[in-house]
mmCIF file of C-alpha atoms and ligand atoms in Angstrom:
data_model
loop_
_atom_site.group_PDB
_atom_site.id
_atom_site.type_symbol
_atom_site.label_atom_id
_atom_site.label_comp_id
_atom_site.label_asym_id
_atom_site.label_seq_id
_atom_site.Cartn_x
_atom_site.Cartn_y
_atom_site.Cartn_z
ATOM 1 C CA MET A 1 198.930 152.203 72.322
ATOM 2 C CA SER A 2 198.313 156.131 71.680
ATOM 3 C CA PHE A 3 199.548 158.744 73.532
ATOM 4 C CA PHE A 4 197.041 159.788 75.412
ATOM 5 C CA TYR A 5 195.359 156.558 76.185
ATOM 6 C CA ARG A 6 198.967 156.116 77.952
ATOM 7 C CA SER A 7 199.562 159.481 79.919
ATOM 8 C CA VAL A 8 196.094 159.080 81.300
ATOM 9 C CA ALA A 9 196.633 155.487 82.494
ATOM 10 C CA ALA A 10 199.443 156.262 84.149
ATOM 11 C CA SER A 11 198.849 159.572 85.473
ATOM 12 C CA LEU A 12 195.598 157.772 86.969
ATOM 13 C CA ILE A 13 197.599 154.712 88.355
ATOM 14 C CA PRO A 14 200.675 155.184 89.398
ATOM 15 C CA SER A 15 201.091 151.719 90.273
ATOM 16 C CA ILE A 16 201.627 151.076 86.647
ATOM 17 C CA LEU A 17 205.607 150.191 85.474
ATOM 18 C CA TRP A 18 205.615 152.044 82.314
ATOM 19 C CA HIS A 19 209.847 153.134 82.969
ATOM 20 C CA THR A 20 212.286 152.406 86.186
ATOM 21 C CA ASN A 21 213.814 155.786 88.258
ATOM 22 C CA GLY A 22 216.750 153.859 88.359
ATOM 23 C CA PRO A 23 219.502 154.521 85.049
ATOM 24 C CA SER A 24 219.589 151.468 83.462
ATOM 25 C CA VAL A 25 217.252 150.636 80.441
ATOM 26 C CA HIS A 26 215.529 147.931 80.140
ATOM 27 C CA LEU A 27 215.480 145.621 76.883
ATOM 28 C CA THR A 28 211.911 143.738 77.095
ATOM 29 C CA PHE A 29 210.811 140.311 74.486
ATOM 30 C CA ASP A 30 206.768 139.721 74.247
ATOM 31 C CA ASP A 31 205.167 136.851 72.125
ATOM 32 C CA GLY A 32 207.761 133.866 73.156
ATOM 33 C CA PRO A 33 209.044 131.330 73.612
ATOM 34 C CA HIS A 34 209.622 130.834 69.839
ATOM 35 C CA PRO A 35 211.703 128.039 68.272
ATOM 36 C CA GLU A 36 214.060 130.268 66.178
ATOM 37 C CA ALA A 37 213.077 133.857 67.328
ATOM 38 C CA THR A 38 214.632 133.387 70.925
ATOM 39 C CA PRO A 39 217.327 131.536 70.035
ATOM 40 C CA LYS A 40 218.582 134.611 68.238
ATOM 41 C CA VAL A 41 217.756 137.201 70.702
ATOM 42 C CA LEU A 42 219.529 134.824 73.591
ATOM 43 C CA ASP A 43 222.874 134.492 70.974
ATOM 44 C CA ILE A 44 222.677 138.054 70.889
ATOM 45 C CA LEU A 45 222.027 138.860 75.018
ATOM 46 C CA LYS A 46 224.817 136.343 75.733
ATOM 47 C CA THR A 47 227.481 137.687 73.503
ATOM 48 C CA ARG A 48 226.940 140.920 75.014
ATOM 49 C CA ASP A 49 226.543 139.474 78.415
ATOM 50 C CA LEU A 50 222.786 141.261 79.038
ATOM 51 C CA LYS A 51 219.833 140.212 80.897
ATOM 52 C CA ALA A 52 216.161 140.760 79.429
ATOM 53 C CA THR A 53 212.952 140.036 80.540
ATOM 54 C CA PHE A 54 210.952 138.344 78.431
ATOM 55 C CA PHE A 55 206.602 137.889 78.794
ATOM 56 C CA LEU A 56 206.158 134.731 77.568
ATOM 57 C CA LEU A 57 202.345 133.434 76.090
ATOM 58 C CA GLY A 58 201.258 130.283 78.574
ATOM 59 C CA GLU A 59 200.481 128.511 75.370
ATOM 60 C CA ASN A 60 203.982 128.845 74.065
ATOM 61 C CA VAL A 61 206.057 128.087 76.533
ATOM 62 C CA GLU A 62 203.778 124.565 76.384
ATOM 63 C CA ARG A 63 204.714 124.379 72.795
ATOM 64 C CA TYR A 64 208.536 125.282 73.668
ATOM 65 C CA PRO A 65 209.183 124.011 77.106
ATOM 66 C CA ASP A 66 212.650 123.596 75.812
ATOM 67 C CA VAL A 67 213.128 127.234 74.121
ATOM 68 C CA ALA A 68 211.905 128.839 77.779
ATOM 69 C CA GLN A 69 213.973 126.257 79.672
ATOM 70 C CA GLU A 70 216.915 128.125 77.656
ATOM 71 C CA ILE A 71 215.571 131.346 79.076
ATOM 72 C CA VAL A 72 216.000 131.526 82.238
ATOM 73 C CA ASN A 73 219.114 129.329 82.192
ATOM 74 C CA GLN A 74 220.635 132.484 80.645
ATOM 75 C CA GLY A 75 219.394 134.309 83.698
ATOM 76 C CA HIS A 76 216.925 136.332 82.144
ATOM 77 C CA PHE A 77 213.587 137.098 83.805
ATOM 78 C CA ILE A 78 210.327 135.534 82.678
ATOM 79 C CA GLY A 79 207.289 137.650 82.411
ATOM 80 C CA ASN A 80 203.590 136.601 82.152
ATOM 81 C CA HIS A 81 201.975 138.012 78.200
ATOM 82 C CA ALA A 82 198.280 135.560 79.331
ATOM 83 C CA LEU A 83 197.910 132.605 77.669
ATOM 84 C CA ALA A 84 196.585 133.391 74.227
ATOM 85 C CA HIS A 85 197.252 136.633 72.346
ATOM 86 C CA VAL A 86 193.659 137.938 72.601
ATOM 87 C CA SER A 87 192.898 141.821 74.173
ATOM 88 C CA LEU A 88 191.935 141.184 77.825
ATOM 89 C CA MET A 89 190.218 144.376 77.480
ATOM 90 C CA LEU A 90 186.179 144.220 77.918
ATOM 91 C CA LYS A 91 186.207 140.782 79.463
ATOM 92 C CA PRO A 92 184.981 139.518 82.441
ATOM 93 C CA PHE A 93 187.433 139.278 85.226
ATOM 94 C CA GLN A 94 187.013 135.351 85.562
ATOM 95 C CA TRP A 95 187.839 135.343 82.729
ATOM 96 C CA GLN A 96 190.677 137.586 82.313
ATOM 97 C CA SER A 97 191.858 135.911 85.663
ATOM 98 C CA HIS A 98 192.107 132.639 84.180
ATOM 99 C CA GLN A 99 194.122 134.002 81.587
ATOM 100 C CA ILE A 100 197.072 135.113 84.031
ATOM 101 C CA GLU A 101 196.982 132.824 86.671
ATOM 102 C CA GLN A 102 196.860 129.695 83.985
ATOM 103 C CA THR A 103 200.339 131.219 82.540
ATOM 104 C CA ASN A 104 202.083 131.811 85.682
ATOM 105 C CA LYS A 105 201.189 127.961 86.038
ATOM 106 C CA ILE A 106 202.350 126.880 82.972
ATOM 107 C CA VAL A 107 205.623 128.902 83.151
ATOM 108 C CA ARG A 108 206.383 127.706 87.617
ATOM 109 C CA ARG A 109 206.013 124.157 86.350
ATOM 110 C CA THR A 110 207.791 124.214 83.631
ATOM 111 C CA VAL A 111 210.927 126.397 84.363
ATOM 112 C CA GLY A 112 210.231 127.369 88.210
ATOM 113 C CA GLN A 113 210.637 130.505 87.746
ATOM 114 C CA THR A 114 207.010 132.270 88.844
ATOM 115 C CA PRO A 115 206.510 135.999 87.129
ATOM 116 C CA GLN A 116 205.774 138.511 89.028
ATOM 117 C CA LEU A 117 205.493 141.033 85.950
ATOM 118 C CA PHE A 118 201.980 140.898 83.737
ATOM 119 C CA ARG A 119 201.936 142.929 80.210
ATOM 120 C CA PRO A 120 198.428 142.177 78.292
ATOM 121 C CA PRO A 121 198.431 141.284 75.006
ATOM 122 C CA PHE A 122 198.433 144.168 72.626
ATOM 123 C CA GLY A 123 199.317 146.466 75.982
ATOM 124 C CA ARG A 124 195.285 146.879 76.377
ATOM 125 C CA PHE A 125 193.626 146.404 79.510
ATOM 126 C CA ASP A 126 191.074 147.642 81.565
ATOM 127 C CA PHE A 127 190.287 148.267 85.748
ATOM 128 C CA ARG A 128 189.656 144.459 85.794
ATOM 129 C CA THR A 129 192.810 143.368 84.274
ATOM 130 C CA ILE A 130 195.100 145.300 87.120
ATOM 131 C CA LYS A 131 192.572 143.863 90.126
ATOM 132 C CA ALA A 132 193.063 140.449 88.426
ATOM 133 C CA ALA A 133 196.734 140.435 87.931
ATOM 134 C CA ALA A 134 197.246 141.998 92.014
ATOM 135 C CA SER A 135 195.039 139.068 92.713
ATOM 136 C CA HIS A 136 198.074 136.599 91.566
ATOM 137 C CA GLY A 137 200.940 138.700 92.594
ATOM 138 C CA LEU A 138 201.600 140.251 89.631
ATOM 139 C CA LYS A 139 202.105 144.280 88.800
ATOM 140 C CA LEU A 140 201.519 145.579 85.373
ATOM 141 C CA ALA A 141 204.919 145.829 83.325
ATOM 142 C CA MET A 142 204.379 148.141 79.808
ATOM 143 C CA TRP A 143 206.991 150.171 78.285
ATOM 144 C CA ASP A 144 208.381 153.704 76.741
ATOM 145 C CA VAL A 145 209.509 153.419 73.842
ATOM 146 C CA ASP A 146 207.898 150.837 71.133
ATOM 147 C CA ALA A 147 210.174 149.535 68.822
ATOM 148 C CA LYS A 148 207.255 149.057 66.728
ATOM 149 C CA ASP A 149 209.343 145.629 65.227
ATOM 150 C CA TYR A 150 206.313 143.899 64.379
ATOM 151 C CA ALA A 151 204.844 146.280 62.340
ATOM 152 C CA ILE A 152 207.378 147.843 60.035
ATOM 153 C CA SER A 153 209.836 145.696 57.813
ATOM 154 C CA HIS A 154 212.569 149.377 57.621
ATOM 155 C CA ILE A 155 215.253 148.127 59.207
ATOM 156 C CA PRO A 156 216.760 151.676 59.914
ATOM 157 C CA THR A 157 213.626 153.280 61.325
ATOM 158 C CA ILE A 158 213.050 150.649 64.193
ATOM 159 C CA VAL A 159 216.681 151.640 64.746
ATOM 160 C CA ARG A 160 216.221 155.117 64.393
ATOM 161 C CA ARG A 161 213.037 154.857 66.656
ATOM 162 C CA VAL A 162 214.863 153.422 69.366
ATOM 163 C CA CYS A 163 218.119 155.014 69.746
ATOM 164 C CA ARG A 164 216.176 158.290 69.751
ATOM 165 C CA GLN A 165 213.571 157.542 72.533
ATOM 166 C CA ILE A 166 215.595 155.501 74.487
ATOM 167 C CA LYS A 167 217.220 157.893 77.968
ATOM 168 C CA PRO A 168 217.674 155.913 81.317
ATOM 169 C CA GLY A 169 214.948 154.497 83.534
ATOM 170 C CA SER A 170 213.105 153.410 79.586
ATOM 171 C CA ILE A 171 211.259 149.906 79.208
ATOM 172 C CA VAL A 172 212.045 149.121 75.797
ATOM 173 C CA LEU A 173 209.728 146.744 73.589
ATOM 174 C CA PHE A 174 210.605 144.673 71.111
ATOM 175 C CA HIS A 175 209.286 141.316 69.952
ATOM 176 C CA ASP A 176 210.622 137.083 69.476
ATOM 177 C CA ASN A 177 207.883 136.714 67.393
ATOM 178 C CA GLU A 178 207.115 134.420 64.028
ATOM 179 C CA SER A 179 206.858 138.004 62.075
ATOM 180 C CA THR A 180 210.230 139.928 63.589
ATOM 181 C CA SER A 181 212.596 136.400 63.311
ATOM 182 C CA PRO A 182 213.706 137.273 60.120
ATOM 183 C CA VAL A 183 215.255 140.588 60.799
ATOM 184 C CA LEU A 184 215.454 140.569 64.481
ATOM 185 C CA PRO A 185 219.297 140.353 64.801
ATOM 186 C CA GLU A 186 218.786 143.521 61.659
ATOM 187 C CA TYR A 187 217.689 145.765 64.204
ATOM 188 C CA LEU A 188 218.637 144.583 67.850
ATOM 189 C CA ASN A 189 222.432 144.658 67.474
ATOM 190 C CA PRO A 190 222.869 148.468 65.855
ATOM 191 C CA ILE A 191 220.837 149.746 68.558
ATOM 192 C CA LEU A 192 222.367 147.479 71.356
ATOM 193 C CA ASP A 193 225.655 149.082 69.288
ATOM 194 C CA ASP A 194 224.551 152.204 70.061
ATOM 195 C CA LEU A 195 223.737 151.711 73.541
ATOM 196 C CA GLU A 196 226.838 150.161 74.990
ATOM 197 C CA HIS A 197 228.728 153.837 72.471
ATOM 198 C CA ARG A 198 226.423 155.763 75.289
ATOM 199 C CA THR A 199 227.207 153.682 78.166
ATOM 200 C CA ILE A 200 223.980 153.226 79.081
ATOM 201 C CA GLU A 201 223.224 150.634 81.658
ATOM 202 C CA ILE A 202 220.997 147.360 80.198
ATOM 203 C CA THR A 203 219.775 145.097 82.808
ATOM 204 C CA SER A 204 216.356 142.594 82.740
ATOM 205 C CA ILE A 205 213.855 144.661 85.253
ATOM 206 C CA ILE A 206 213.821 144.092 88.980
ATOM 207 C CA LEU A 207 211.461 144.664 91.778
HETATM 208 ZN ZN1 ZN B 301 202.187 140.582 72.347
#
């Protein structure tokens, strides 16, 4: 998402979460559950005793229910990332609403937790998305630091970008999916080392 679009959206729609006002940094992982990438993230977070927020795709929860359950068992929070990884922007209200509602139902049925946060696939949304999310009791949760781990394979670039941009209240976007799975620990560990060194507290997003 471009800086311009983000700035305009942030000023027009203050109810959308782009960062928080507290001292903590919030780690978020999109696109799971994934049978290989998600356990890697869970192991790293467990070793460091950290909690994060996982924005799950409904269809992946149905495919890998045990992985979704493990996220909850380890004390993390689950957010809604729609049913399939398709842009909601400009789609009819009913279609968007269905994507959000079905995912909440699947998550609730599978792990017993009801998501309160919604993150649209690709970060693309319109006013119908906000209305549809609100109609199911969800608030849009975006980010202010994008690791761009889905696009860049050069590990030092990812680490530098995230460490430079993080500040208290930041919501950091990572991905636990097919493309990041092979290299996830290589950038996640040095980023968490840096935050630990700077004594920045890390928590999941709690409303
Ligand atoms: Zn995504």
